[in-house]
Amino acid sequence: MNLVFIYGKIVGNIKFDFIINGKHTSIARFKVELTNKSIVEVIAYDEIADFCYRYLEKGIQIFIEGKLTMKMQIEINNLN
């Protein structure tokens, strides 16, 4: 099973785009600095992407449950 849990701080702005002719309708991308100072790229689709764009901002601490993609990004399944 591909399951990832990360905790860190959002660094940088959240980039939001709409997807045309795809499986998903929207995507949000941002970077999270982990407690060990590593930075990972995080992506979210559809309703979760909309939530990220509306309510999250740079500097917020976040806990993410997701999965690791082939591009070494974390795809969000759930967040707190």
Short mmCIF file of N, CA and C in Angstrom, two decimals:
data_model
loop_
_atom_site.label_atom_id
_atom_site.label_comp_id
_atom_site.label_asym_id
_atom_site.label_seq_id
_atom_site.Cartn_x
_atom_site.Cartn_y
_atom_site.Cartn_z
N MET A 1 0.84 -1.18 0.00
CA MET A 1 0.00 0.00 0.00
C MET A 1 0.89 1.24 0.00
N ASN A 2 0.53 2.22 -0.78
CA ASN A 2 1.27 3.47 -0.92
C ASN A 2 0.57 4.53 -0.07
N LEU A 3 1.02 4.71 1.17
CA LEU A 3 0.40 5.65 2.07
C LEU A 3 1.48 6.49 2.74
N VAL A 4 1.31 7.83 2.70
CA VAL A 4 2.30 8.76 3.22
C VAL A 4 1.63 9.71 4.20
N PHE A 5 2.28 9.96 5.32
CA PHE A 5 1.84 10.96 6.28
C PHE A 5 2.96 11.97 6.44
N ILE A 6 2.65 13.25 6.25
CA ILE A 6 3.67 14.28 6.44
C ILE A 6 3.10 15.42 7.28
N TYR A 7 4.01 16.07 8.00
CA TYR A 7 3.66 17.24 8.80
C TYR A 7 4.71 18.30 8.52
N GLY A 8 4.24 19.49 8.21
CA GLY A 8 5.18 20.55 7.93
C GLY A 8 4.49 21.89 7.72
N LYS A 9 5.28 22.84 7.24
CA LYS A 9 4.82 24.21 7.04
C LYS A 9 4.79 24.51 5.55
N ILE A 10 3.72 25.16 5.09
CA ILE A 10 3.61 25.54 3.69
C ILE A 10 4.61 26.65 3.40
N VAL A 11 5.44 26.44 2.40
CA VAL A 11 6.41 27.45 1.97
C VAL A 11 6.09 27.83 0.53
N GLY A 12 5.81 29.06 0.30
CA GLY A 12 5.43 29.51 -1.04
C GLY A 12 3.93 29.58 -1.20
N ASN A 13 3.53 30.17 -2.30
CA ASN A 13 2.10 30.34 -2.58
C ASN A 13 1.51 29.09 -3.21
N ILE A 14 0.21 28.94 -3.08
CA ILE A 14 -0.50 27.81 -3.66
C ILE A 14 -0.87 28.17 -5.10
N LYS A 15 -0.47 27.30 -6.02
CA LYS A 15 -0.76 27.51 -7.44
C LYS A 15 -1.99 26.68 -7.79
N PHE A 16 -3.00 27.33 -8.36
CA PHE A 16 -4.27 26.68 -8.67
C PHE A 16 -4.53 26.80 -10.17
N ASP A 17 -4.93 25.70 -10.80
CA ASP A 17 -5.24 25.69 -12.23
C ASP A 17 -6.46 24.81 -12.47
N PHE A 18 -7.14 25.12 -13.58
CA PHE A 18 -8.22 24.26 -14.05
C PHE A 18 -7.66 23.30 -15.09
N ILE A 19 -8.22 22.11 -15.16
CA ILE A 19 -7.78 21.09 -16.10
C ILE A 19 -8.90 20.90 -17.14
N ILE A 20 -8.53 21.00 -18.40
CA ILE A 20 -9.50 20.83 -19.49
C ILE A 20 -9.28 19.46 -20.13
N ASN A 21 -10.38 18.75 -20.37
CA ASN A 21 -10.33 17.43 -21.02
C ASN A 21 -9.48 16.43 -20.25
N GLY A 22 -9.67 16.38 -18.97
CA GLY A 22 -8.90 15.44 -18.15
C GLY A 22 -9.78 14.70 -17.17
N LYS A 23 -9.16 13.84 -16.43
CA LYS A 23 -9.86 13.06 -15.41
C LYS A 23 -10.34 13.96 -14.27
N HIS A 24 -9.56 15.01 -13.96
CA HIS A 24 -9.87 15.92 -12.88
C HIS A 24 -10.26 17.29 -13.45
N THR A 25 -10.89 18.12 -12.62
CA THR A 25 -11.30 19.45 -13.08
C THR A 25 -10.40 20.57 -12.59
N SER A 26 -9.71 20.37 -11.46
CA SER A 26 -8.82 21.41 -10.94
C SER A 26 -7.65 20.76 -10.19
N ILE A 27 -6.57 21.55 -10.09
CA ILE A 27 -5.37 21.07 -9.40
C ILE A 27 -4.75 22.22 -8.61
N ALA A 28 -4.26 21.90 -7.43
CA ALA A 28 -3.51 22.86 -6.61
C ALA A 28 -2.15 22.25 -6.32
N ARG A 29 -1.12 23.09 -6.39
CA ARG A 29 0.25 22.65 -6.13
C ARG A 29 0.89 23.60 -5.12
N PHE A 30 1.63 23.02 -4.19
CA PHE A 30 2.40 23.85 -3.26
C PHE A 30 3.49 23.01 -2.63
N LYS A 31 4.41 23.67 -1.93
CA LYS A 31 5.54 22.99 -1.30
C LYS A 31 5.40 23.06 0.21
N VAL A 32 5.83 21.98 0.85
CA VAL A 32 5.77 21.87 2.31
C VAL A 32 7.17 21.57 2.82
N GLU A 33 7.59 22.35 3.83
CA GLU A 33 8.88 22.10 4.49
C GLU A 33 8.61 21.21 5.70
N LEU A 34 9.25 20.06 5.72
CA LEU A 34 9.07 19.10 6.80
C LEU A 34 9.89 19.51 8.01
N THR A 35 9.71 18.81 9.12
CA THR A 35 10.42 19.14 10.35
C THR A 35 11.92 18.94 10.23
N ASN A 36 12.38 18.09 9.30
CA ASN A 36 13.81 17.89 9.09
C ASN A 36 14.38 18.82 8.01
N LYS A 37 13.61 19.86 7.64
CA LYS A 37 13.99 20.90 6.67
C LYS A 37 13.95 20.43 5.22
N SER A 38 13.50 19.20 4.95
CA SER A 38 13.30 18.74 3.57
C SER A 38 12.07 19.44 3.00
N ILE A 39 12.06 19.65 1.69
CA ILE A 39 10.91 20.27 1.04
C ILE A 39 10.34 19.29 0.03
N VAL A 40 9.03 19.06 0.13
CA VAL A 40 8.34 18.16 -0.78
C VAL A 40 7.25 18.93 -1.52
N GLU A 41 6.98 18.51 -2.76
CA GLU A 41 5.90 19.11 -3.53
C GLU A 41 4.63 18.32 -3.30
N VAL A 42 3.55 19.06 -3.08
CA VAL A 42 2.26 18.46 -2.77
C VAL A 42 1.27 18.88 -3.85
N ILE A 43 0.41 17.94 -4.26
CA ILE A 43 -0.63 18.25 -5.24
C ILE A 43 -1.98 17.78 -4.70
N ALA A 44 -3.02 18.48 -5.13
CA ALA A 44 -4.39 18.12 -4.74
C ALA A 44 -5.29 18.30 -5.95
N TYR A 45 -6.32 17.50 -6.05
CA TYR A 45 -7.24 17.57 -7.17
C TYR A 45 -8.66 17.88 -6.70
N ASP A 46 -9.42 18.48 -7.58
CA ASP A 46 -10.86 18.70 -7.46
C ASP A 46 -11.25 19.39 -6.15
N GLU A 47 -12.11 18.79 -5.32
CA GLU A 47 -12.62 19.45 -4.12
C GLU A 47 -11.51 19.77 -3.13
N ILE A 48 -10.53 18.89 -3.01
CA ILE A 48 -9.42 19.14 -2.09
C ILE A 48 -8.58 20.31 -2.62
N ALA A 49 -8.40 20.40 -3.93
CA ALA A 49 -7.67 21.53 -4.53
C ALA A 49 -8.40 22.84 -4.26
N ASP A 50 -9.71 22.83 -4.39
CA ASP A 50 -10.51 24.03 -4.11
C ASP A 50 -10.35 24.46 -2.65
N PHE A 51 -10.39 23.49 -1.73
CA PHE A 51 -10.21 23.78 -0.31
C PHE A 51 -8.83 24.38 -0.05
N CYS A 52 -7.80 23.78 -0.64
CA CYS A 52 -6.43 24.28 -0.46
C CYS A 52 -6.31 25.72 -0.93
N TYR A 53 -6.87 26.02 -2.08
CA TYR A 53 -6.76 27.37 -2.64
C TYR A 53 -7.50 28.40 -1.78
N ARG A 54 -8.66 28.01 -1.25
CA ARG A 54 -9.47 28.94 -0.46
C ARG A 54 -8.94 29.18 0.95
N TYR A 55 -8.48 28.12 1.61
CA TYR A 55 -8.23 28.21 3.04
C TYR A 55 -6.77 28.10 3.49
N LEU A 56 -5.89 27.63 2.64
CA LEU A 56 -4.51 27.48 3.04
C LEU A 56 -3.67 28.63 2.52
N GLU A 57 -2.60 28.94 3.24
CA GLU A 57 -1.69 30.01 2.80
C GLU A 57 -0.29 29.73 3.34
N LYS A 58 0.65 30.46 2.82
CA LYS A 58 2.05 30.32 3.21
C LYS A 58 2.21 30.49 4.72
N GLY A 59 3.00 29.59 5.34
CA GLY A 59 3.28 29.67 6.76
C GLY A 59 2.41 28.80 7.64
N ILE A 60 1.33 28.26 7.12
CA ILE A 60 0.43 27.42 7.91
C ILE A 60 1.04 26.04 8.12
N GLN A 61 0.93 25.52 9.35
CA GLN A 61 1.32 24.15 9.65
C GLN A 61 0.21 23.22 9.18
N ILE A 62 0.60 22.11 8.56
CA ILE A 62 -0.40 21.22 7.97
C ILE A 62 0.02 19.76 8.15
N PHE A 63 -0.98 18.90 8.35
CA PHE A 63 -0.78 17.46 8.41
C PHE A 63 -1.49 16.85 7.21
N ILE A 64 -0.76 16.08 6.40
CA ILE A 64 -1.30 15.55 5.15
C ILE A 64 -1.23 14.03 5.15
N GLU A 65 -2.33 13.42 4.72
CA GLU A 65 -2.36 12.00 4.42
C GLU A 65 -2.50 11.89 2.92
N GLY A 66 -1.64 11.13 2.29
CA GLY A 66 -1.70 11.03 0.84
C GLY A 66 -0.95 9.84 0.32
N LYS A 67 -0.59 9.95 -0.96
CA LYS A 67 0.18 8.88 -1.59
C LYS A 67 1.29 9.48 -2.42
N LEU A 68 2.36 8.74 -2.60
CA LEU A 68 3.50 9.17 -3.37
C LEU A 68 3.25 8.85 -4.84
N THR A 69 3.42 9.84 -5.72
CA THR A 69 3.19 9.63 -7.15
C THR A 69 4.48 9.22 -7.84
N MET A 70 4.37 8.88 -9.11
CA MET A 70 5.54 8.50 -9.90
C MET A 70 6.51 9.67 -10.07
N LYS A 71 6.02 10.91 -9.96
CA LYS A 71 6.86 12.10 -10.11
C LYS A 71 7.43 12.55 -8.76
N MET A 72 7.34 11.69 -7.74
CA MET A 72 7.85 11.97 -6.40
C MET A 72 7.15 13.16 -5.76
N GLN A 73 5.86 13.30 -6.00
CA GLN A 73 5.03 14.30 -5.37
C GLN A 73 4.09 13.58 -4.41
N ILE A 74 3.57 14.33 -3.44
CA ILE A 74 2.58 13.78 -2.52
C ILE A 74 1.21 14.23 -3.02
N GLU A 75 0.35 13.26 -3.34
CA GLU A 75 -1.03 13.56 -3.73
C GLU A 75 -1.91 13.45 -2.49
N ILE A 76 -2.60 14.53 -2.17
CA ILE A 76 -3.38 14.59 -0.94
C ILE A 76 -4.66 13.76 -1.04
N ASN A 77 -4.89 12.93 -0.03
CA ASN A 77 -6.16 12.22 0.14
C ASN A 77 -6.99 12.88 1.24
N ASN A 78 -6.30 13.38 2.28
CA ASN A 78 -6.95 13.97 3.43
C ASN A 78 -5.97 14.94 4.08
N LEU A 79 -6.48 16.03 4.67
CA LEU A 79 -5.57 16.95 5.35
C LEU A 79 -6.23 17.55 6.57
N ASN A 80 -5.38 17.94 7.54
CA ASN A 80 -5.81 18.56 8.79
C ASN A 80 -4.94 19.77 9.07
#
